[in-house]
Coordinates of C-alpha atoms and ligand atoms in Angstrom, one line a residue:
M1 CA 6.3 16.9 39.6
S2 CA 3.3 17.1 37.3
D3 CA 3.0 20.8 37.8
E4 CA 6.5 21.3 36.5
R5 CA 6.1 19.6 33.2
V6 CA 6.0 21.6 30.0
H7 CA 2.7 22.1 28.2
I8 CA 2.2 19.4 25.6
R9 CA -0.8 20.0 23.2
P10 CA -3.5 17.7 24.6
D11 CA -4.2 16.2 21.1
I12 CA -0.5 15.4 20.8
A13 CA -0.2 13.9 24.4
V14 CA -2.6 11.1 23.4
L15 CA -1.2 10.6 19.9
P16 CA 0.8 7.4 19.6
A17 CA 4.2 7.5 17.8
Y18 CA 4.4 5.9 14.4
K19 CA 4.6 2.1 14.9
Q20 CA 7.1 0.4 12.6
G21 CA 6.7 -3.1 11.3
R22 CA 8.3 -5.5 13.7
Q23 CA 12.0 -6.1 13.1
A24 CA 12.8 -9.7 12.3
A25 CA 15.2 -12.1 14.0
A26 CA 18.2 -13.0 11.8
D27 CA 16.6 -16.2 10.5
A28 CA 13.1 -14.7 10.0
F29 CA 11.5 -13.0 7.0
K30 CA 10.5 -9.4 7.6
L31 CA 7.3 -9.1 5.6
S32 CA 5.8 -6.4 7.8
S33 CA 6.8 -3.1 6.2
N34 CA 6.2 -3.5 2.4
E35 CA 9.9 -3.2 1.8
N36 CA 11.6 -4.4 -1.4
P37 CA 13.4 -7.6 -0.7
F38 CA 16.0 -7.0 -3.4
P39 CA 19.3 -5.4 -2.4
P40 CA 20.2 -2.1 -4.2
L41 CA 21.6 -2.4 -7.7
P42 CA 25.5 -2.1 -7.8
G43 CA 25.4 1.2 -9.7
V44 CA 23.1 2.7 -7.1
V45 CA 25.4 1.7 -4.3
Q46 CA 28.3 3.3 -6.2
A47 CA 26.5 6.6 -6.8
V48 CA 25.8 6.8 -3.0
Q49 CA 29.3 5.9 -2.1
A50 CA 30.6 8.8 -4.3
Q51 CA 28.8 11.3 -2.1
T52 CA 31.3 11.9 0.6
A53 CA 31.2 15.6 1.2
F54 CA 29.4 15.1 4.6
N55 CA 30.7 18.5 5.8
R56 CA 28.5 20.2 3.2
Y57 CA 24.7 20.7 3.2
P58 CA 22.9 18.9 0.3
D59 CA 21.1 20.8 -2.5
A60 CA 18.1 22.0 -0.6
T61 CA 15.8 21.9 -3.6
A62 CA 17.0 18.5 -5.0
L63 CA 17.0 20.2 -8.4
A64 CA 18.7 17.4 -10.3
V65 CA 16.1 14.8 -9.2
R66 CA 13.2 17.3 -9.7
A67 CA 14.5 18.1 -13.2
E68 CA 14.6 14.4 -14.2
L69 CA 11.2 13.7 -12.7
A70 CA 9.8 16.8 -14.5
R71 CA 11.1 15.5 -17.8
R72 CA 9.4 12.2 -17.3
F73 CA 6.1 13.6 -16.2
D74 CA 6.2 16.5 -18.8
V75 CA 5.9 19.2 -16.2
T76 CA 8.2 22.0 -15.0
A77 CA 10.6 21.4 -12.1
D78 CA 8.5 23.8 -10.0
E79 CA 5.6 21.3 -10.3
V80 CA 7.7 18.6 -8.6
H81 CA 8.6 18.6 -4.9
V82 CA 11.1 16.1 -3.4
A83 CA 11.1 15.3 0.3
P84 CA 12.5 12.8 2.8
G85 CA 9.8 10.2 2.0
S86 CA 6.2 10.8 0.9
V87 CA 5.2 10.7 4.5
A88 CA 7.0 14.0 5.0
I89 CA 5.0 15.4 2.0
L90 CA 1.8 14.3 3.6
H91 CA 2.7 16.3 6.7
E92 CA 3.7 19.3 4.6
L93 CA 0.4 19.1 2.6
A94 CA -1.7 18.8 5.8
K95 CA 0.1 21.8 7.4
A96 CA -0.2 23.9 4.2
T97 CA -4.0 23.3 3.9
S98 CA -5.5 22.3 7.3
G99 CA -5.5 23.6 10.8
P100 CA -7.8 23.7 13.9
G101 CA -11.5 23.4 12.8
D102 CA -10.6 22.0 9.4
E103 CA -11.3 18.5 8.3
V104 CA -9.3 16.0 6.3
V105 CA -11.3 13.1 4.8
Y106 CA -9.9 9.7 3.9
A107 CA -11.0 6.1 3.6
W108 CA -10.4 3.8 6.5
R109 CA -8.7 1.4 7.1
S110 CA -5.8 2.9 5.1
F111 CA -2.2 4.0 5.6
E112 CA -1.3 4.1 9.3
A113 CA 0.3 7.5 9.0
Y114 CA -2.8 9.4 8.0
P115 CA -4.4 9.9 11.4
G116 CA -1.2 11.3 12.9
V117 CA -0.5 13.6 10.0
V118 CA -3.9 15.2 10.4
T119 CA -3.6 15.5 14.2
V120 CA -0.2 17.1 14.1
A121 CA -1.5 19.7 11.7
G122 CA -4.2 20.5 14.3
A123 CA -7.0 19.4 12.0
T124 CA -9.7 16.7 12.4
S125 CA -9.8 13.3 10.7
V126 CA -13.0 12.2 9.0
Q127 CA -12.7 8.4 8.3
V128 CA -15.0 6.8 5.7
P129 CA -15.3 3.0 6.0
N130 CA -14.0 0.9 3.1
R131 CA -16.3 -1.3 1.0
P132 CA -16.6 -4.9 2.1
D133 CA -14.1 -5.8 -0.7
G134 CA -11.5 -3.6 1.0
G135 CA -11.6 -0.9 -1.7
H136 CA -12.4 2.8 -1.1
D137 CA -16.0 3.8 -1.2
L138 CA -15.3 7.0 -3.1
D139 CA -18.9 8.1 -3.4
A140 CA -19.1 8.0 0.4
V141 CA -15.7 9.8 0.6
A142 CA -17.1 12.5 -1.7
A143 CA -20.3 12.7 0.4
A144 CA -18.2 13.2 3.6
V145 CA -16.7 16.4 2.1
T146 CA -18.2 19.5 3.8
E147 CA -17.4 23.2 3.9
R148 CA -14.9 22.4 6.6
T149 CA -13.0 19.9 4.4
R150 CA -9.5 21.2 3.3
M151 CA -7.9 17.9 2.1
V152 CA -9.0 14.4 0.9
I153 CA -6.5 11.6 0.7
V154 CA -7.1 8.7 -1.7
C155 CA -4.7 5.8 -1.4
T156 CA -4.4 3.5 -4.4
P157 CA -3.7 0.7 -4.2
N158 CA -4.9 0.9 -0.6
N159 CA -2.4 0.0 2.1
P160 CA -3.1 -2.3 3.8
T161 CA -6.1 -4.0 2.0
G162 CA -4.8 -4.0 -1.6
P163 CA -7.5 -2.8 -4.1
I164 CA -7.0 0.0 -6.5
V165 CA -9.3 2.9 -7.3
T166 CA -10.3 2.8 -11.0
A167 CA -9.8 5.7 -13.4
D168 CA -13.6 6.0 -13.8
E169 CA -14.2 6.1 -10.1
F170 CA -11.6 8.7 -9.7
D171 CA -12.9 10.9 -12.5
R172 CA -16.4 10.8 -11.0
F173 CA -14.9 11.6 -7.6
M174 CA -12.9 14.6 -8.9
A175 CA -16.0 16.0 -10.6
S176 CA -17.9 16.0 -7.3
V177 CA -15.3 17.5 -5.1
P178 CA -15.0 21.3 -5.1
S179 CA -11.8 22.5 -6.6
T180 CA -11.0 24.5 -3.4
V181 CA -10.4 21.1 -1.7
L182 CA -7.0 19.6 -2.1
V183 CA -7.1 15.9 -3.3
V184 CA -4.0 13.9 -2.6
L185 CA -3.6 10.7 -4.7
D186 CA -1.2 8.6 -2.7
E187 CA 0.3 6.2 -5.2
A188 CA 3.1 4.7 -3.1
Y189 CA 2.7 1.3 -4.8
A190 CA 1.9 2.6 -8.4
E191 CA 4.7 0.6 -10.0
F192 CA 3.2 -2.7 -8.8
V193 CA -0.2 -2.1 -10.3
T194 CA -1.1 -4.4 -13.2
D195 CA -4.9 -3.8 -13.4
P196 CA -5.5 -1.8 -16.6
A197 CA -8.6 -0.1 -15.1
A198 CA -6.6 1.5 -12.3
V199 CA -6.3 5.3 -12.0
R200 CA -2.9 6.5 -13.0
G201 CA -1.8 9.8 -11.4
G202 CA 0.7 10.4 -14.2
A203 CA -2.1 10.6 -16.7
L204 CA -4.0 13.2 -14.7
I205 CA -1.3 15.7 -14.2
G206 CA -2.3 19.2 -15.3
R207 CA -6.0 18.4 -15.5
F208 CA -7.0 19.5 -12.0
P209 CA -5.9 22.7 -10.1
N210 CA -6.5 20.8 -6.8
L211 CA -4.7 17.4 -7.4
V212 CA -1.3 16.4 -6.0
V213 CA 0.1 13.0 -6.9
L214 CA 2.4 11.4 -4.3
R215 CA 5.1 8.8 -5.2
T216 CA 8.0 7.3 -3.4
F217 CA 11.4 5.7 -4.0
S218 CA 10.9 3.5 -0.9
K219 CA 8.9 0.6 -2.3
A220 CA 9.4 -0.3 -6.0
Y221 CA 12.8 1.4 -6.2
G222 CA 14.0 -0.2 -3.0
L223 CA 15.3 2.9 -1.3
A224 CA 13.3 2.9 1.9
G225 CA 16.4 3.5 4.0
L226 CA 17.5 6.6 2.1
R227 CA 14.2 8.5 2.4
V228 CA 13.1 10.0 -0.9
G229 CA 9.6 10.7 -2.0
Y230 CA 8.1 13.2 -4.4
A231 CA 4.9 15.1 -5.3
I232 CA 3.7 16.2 -8.7
G233 CA 1.1 19.0 -8.7
P234 CA 0.3 22.6 -9.3
Q235 CA 3.1 25.0 -8.5
Y236 CA 1.0 27.2 -6.2
V237 CA 0.2 24.1 -4.0
L238 CA 3.8 22.9 -4.0
D239 CA 5.1 26.4 -3.2
A240 CA 3.0 26.3 0.0
V241 CA 4.3 22.8 0.7
R242 CA 7.9 23.9 0.3
A243 CA 7.2 26.7 2.8
C244 CA 6.1 24.0 5.3
A245 CA 9.1 21.7 4.7
I246 CA 12.0 21.2 7.0
P247 CA 14.8 22.6 4.9
L248 CA 17.8 20.5 3.7
S249 CA 16.3 17.2 4.8
V250 CA 16.8 15.2 1.6
T251 CA 20.5 14.1 1.8
A252 CA 22.9 14.1 -1.1
Q253 CA 23.1 10.3 -0.8
G254 CA 19.3 10.1 -1.2
Q255 CA 19.4 12.4 -4.2
A256 CA 22.2 10.4 -5.8
A257 CA 20.4 7.1 -5.2
A258 CA 17.2 8.4 -6.7
L259 CA 18.9 9.7 -9.8
A260 CA 20.9 6.5 -10.2
S261 CA 17.7 4.5 -9.8
L262 CA 15.8 6.4 -12.4
E263 CA 18.8 5.7 -14.8
R264 CA 18.4 2.0 -14.0
E265 CA 14.6 2.0 -14.1
D266 CA 14.3 -0.9 -16.6
E267 CA 16.3 -3.2 -14.4
L268 CA 14.3 -2.1 -11.3
L269 CA 11.0 -2.5 -13.0
E270 CA 11.9 -6.1 -14.0
R271 CA 12.2 -6.8 -10.3
V272 CA 8.9 -5.1 -9.7
A273 CA 7.3 -7.3 -12.3
E274 CA 8.7 -10.4 -10.6
L275 CA 7.2 -9.2 -7.3
A276 CA 3.9 -8.6 -8.9
D277 CA 3.9 -12.1 -10.4
S278 CA 4.8 -13.6 -7.0
R279 CA 1.9 -11.5 -5.5
D280 CA -0.6 -12.9 -8.1
R281 CA 0.5 -16.5 -7.4
I282 CA 0.2 -16.0 -3.7
V283 CA -3.2 -14.5 -3.9
A284 CA -4.4 -17.3 -6.2
A285 CA -3.0 -19.9 -3.8
L286 CA -4.6 -18.2 -0.7
R287 CA -8.0 -18.1 -2.5
D288 CA -7.7 -21.7 -3.4
Q289 CA -7.2 -22.4 0.3
G290 CA -10.5 -20.5 1.0
W291 CA -9.2 -17.1 2.1
P292 CA -11.4 -14.2 0.8
V293 CA -8.3 -12.2 -0.2
P294 CA -9.2 -8.7 -1.6
D295 CA -7.7 -7.7 -5.0
A296 CA -4.0 -7.2 -4.3
Q297 CA -2.3 -4.6 -6.5
G298 CA 0.6 -3.5 -4.3
N299 CA 3.5 -5.5 -3.0
F300 CA 1.4 -7.0 -0.2
V301 CA -1.6 -9.2 0.5
W302 CA -4.4 -8.8 3.1
L303 CA -5.8 -11.7 5.1
P304 CA -9.1 -10.9 6.8
T305 CA -8.3 -12.7 10.0
G306 CA -10.9 -10.8 12.1
T307 CA -10.9 -11.5 15.8
G308 CA -8.3 -14.1 15.2
T309 CA -5.7 -11.5 14.0
A310 CA -3.4 -11.6 16.9
A311 CA -3.3 -15.4 17.0
A312 CA -2.7 -15.5 13.2
A313 CA 0.2 -13.1 13.5
E314 CA 1.7 -15.2 16.3
A315 CA 1.4 -18.3 14.1
F316 CA 3.3 -16.6 11.3
E317 CA 6.0 -15.4 13.6
A318 CA 6.4 -18.9 15.0
A319 CA 6.9 -20.1 11.5
G320 CA 9.6 -17.4 10.9
I321 CA 7.5 -14.7 9.1
I322 CA 6.9 -11.3 10.6
V323 CA 3.7 -9.8 9.4
R324 CA 1.8 -6.6 10.2
A325 CA -1.3 -7.2 12.4
F326 CA -4.2 -4.8 12.4
P327 CA -6.5 -6.3 15.1
P328 CA -9.4 -7.0 14.9
E329 CA -9.5 -6.7 11.1
G330 CA -6.7 -8.6 9.5
I331 CA -3.0 -9.0 8.7
R332 CA -0.9 -7.5 5.9
I333 CA 1.9 -9.6 4.4
S334 CA 4.5 -8.1 2.2
I335 CA 5.7 -9.9 -1.0
G336 CA 9.3 -10.6 0.0
E337 CA 11.9 -13.3 -0.7
H338 CA 10.9 -16.3 -2.8
E339 CA 12.2 -18.5 0.0
A340 CA 9.4 -17.3 2.3
V341 CA 6.5 -18.2 0.0
E342 CA 6.2 -21.9 0.9
T343 CA 6.1 -21.3 4.6
L344 CA 3.7 -18.4 4.1
L345 CA 1.3 -20.6 2.3
E346 CA 1.7 -23.6 4.7
T347 CA 1.0 -21.3 7.6
A348 CA -2.0 -19.7 6.0
R349 CA -3.4 -23.2 5.2
S350 CA -3.1 -24.2 8.8
L351 CA -5.1 -21.2 9.9
V352 CA -7.8 -20.9 7.3
G353 CA -10.4 -23.2 8.9
D354 CA -10.3 -21.5 12.3
L355 CA -10.0 -18.0 11.2
T356 CA -12.5 -17.6 8.4
S357 CA -15.1 -18.8 10.9
A358 CA -13.9 -16.2 13.4
R359 CA -14.4 -13.2 11.1
Ligands
LIG401 C1 5.1 3.4 2.3 C2 4.0 4.4 2.1 C3 4.3 5.7 1.9 C4 5.6 6.4 1.8 O1 6.6 6.1 2.4 P1 7.9 7.0 2.4 O2 8.9 5.9 2.7 O3 7.8 8.0 3.4 O4 8.1 7.6 1.0 C5 3.2 6.6 1.6 N1 2.0 6.2 1.5 C6 1.7 4.9 1.7 C7 0.3 4.5 1.5 C8 2.7 3.9 2.0 O5 2.3 2.7 2.2

C-alpha cells in the first residue's frame, strides 16, 4: 500500500494543517479566534444580500474596493491588492519572494500561520524569540537577516502576546534591513491600537521600496466569515503577488461587504473603541489580580500561564469560555461579549495563585 501512494513533499507531509480556535458550545463564549463579537451592521447585510448573480464570476481585481482603499491611503489602485484574507496575501508574498534555500525571518511566538506560509513556499523559517515583555526584539530580528533572507514579517500588535512595535523601533529596523529584503508589516489589529507611540503602516506608505502593509476586514470590521484582506505597497511587489494569487477568489459578496463597511466606518470604529475600552479594563483587572499581562493593543489579552496552560484553558472552558491555548507558554483570550467579562475575571482570579508560580 505505501508504495502506491503519491509523492507528497516531505516538508509538507509533516506540516500540520492550520488549527482553528475551538468552536464553542451554544451556551459558551468563543473567545479563541479574535473575532468581532458584534453582528454585521444592517446596511452591510443588505449590500451582501443584493449580490445574487451567483452564476457569474466576481470582479477578479476587486477594483471598486481597491479604488476606495487607494483614495484613503493616497496611493494608486495598483498599489493596493485585495485577497481572500490577509493570510492569502502572506502566502502570495512568500511565494513571490522566497523558495528553497531562502529564509524568512519573523519574531516568535507570533501568528500561527507564519510557519506554514514559509514551509509551503519551500523556504526556511528563522524565528527570533520575543522580549520577556512579549514584544518583538526588532534589533535581534534585524541581526538575523542574512544574504539568504528574502522576507521579514513584523506583526504589530503581536498576535498572540499583544504589544506593539513603536514607530521609532520600526524606523531603526527599516534603516538596518537591506532594501532588497521585503518587509511585511502585518497590522491585522491596527484599528484597535490606542498607544500613540505605535508604528502606523499608513504613515509609511511610499517611503520604502521594500515595505508592504497588510490589513484585514476580518477583525475590526467584523467580516471574518467573508474573507477580505488587503495589502498596500509598491506596485512592482504587488504585481508579483498578483501573479501568485489564485484568481477570482474574492467573492462579490466579500467585495460588497468591504465597500459597505468602509462607508459605515464611523459606526464600526465606535464598536472598535468600545472593544479597546473593554480590553483596557480587563488588562487592568487582571494586573490587579497579580497577572503579569503584557501590553495589550489588539482585541485580545495574553495570560502567561506557562506549564499550567492546558489546565488553565480547561478551567476557562469549564466556566463557559473557549480560549486559545499555546502550551507551554500561555493563553490568548479575545475581547468578546460584555457578558463574558465577569466570568473571565472570576476564572482568572481562581487560577492566578497556582499559575504564576508554575511559570
Ligand atoms: C487574523 C490575522 C490575520 C488575517 O486574517 P484574515 O482573516 O486572513 O485576513 C493576519 N495576521 C494576523 C496576525 C492575524 O491575527
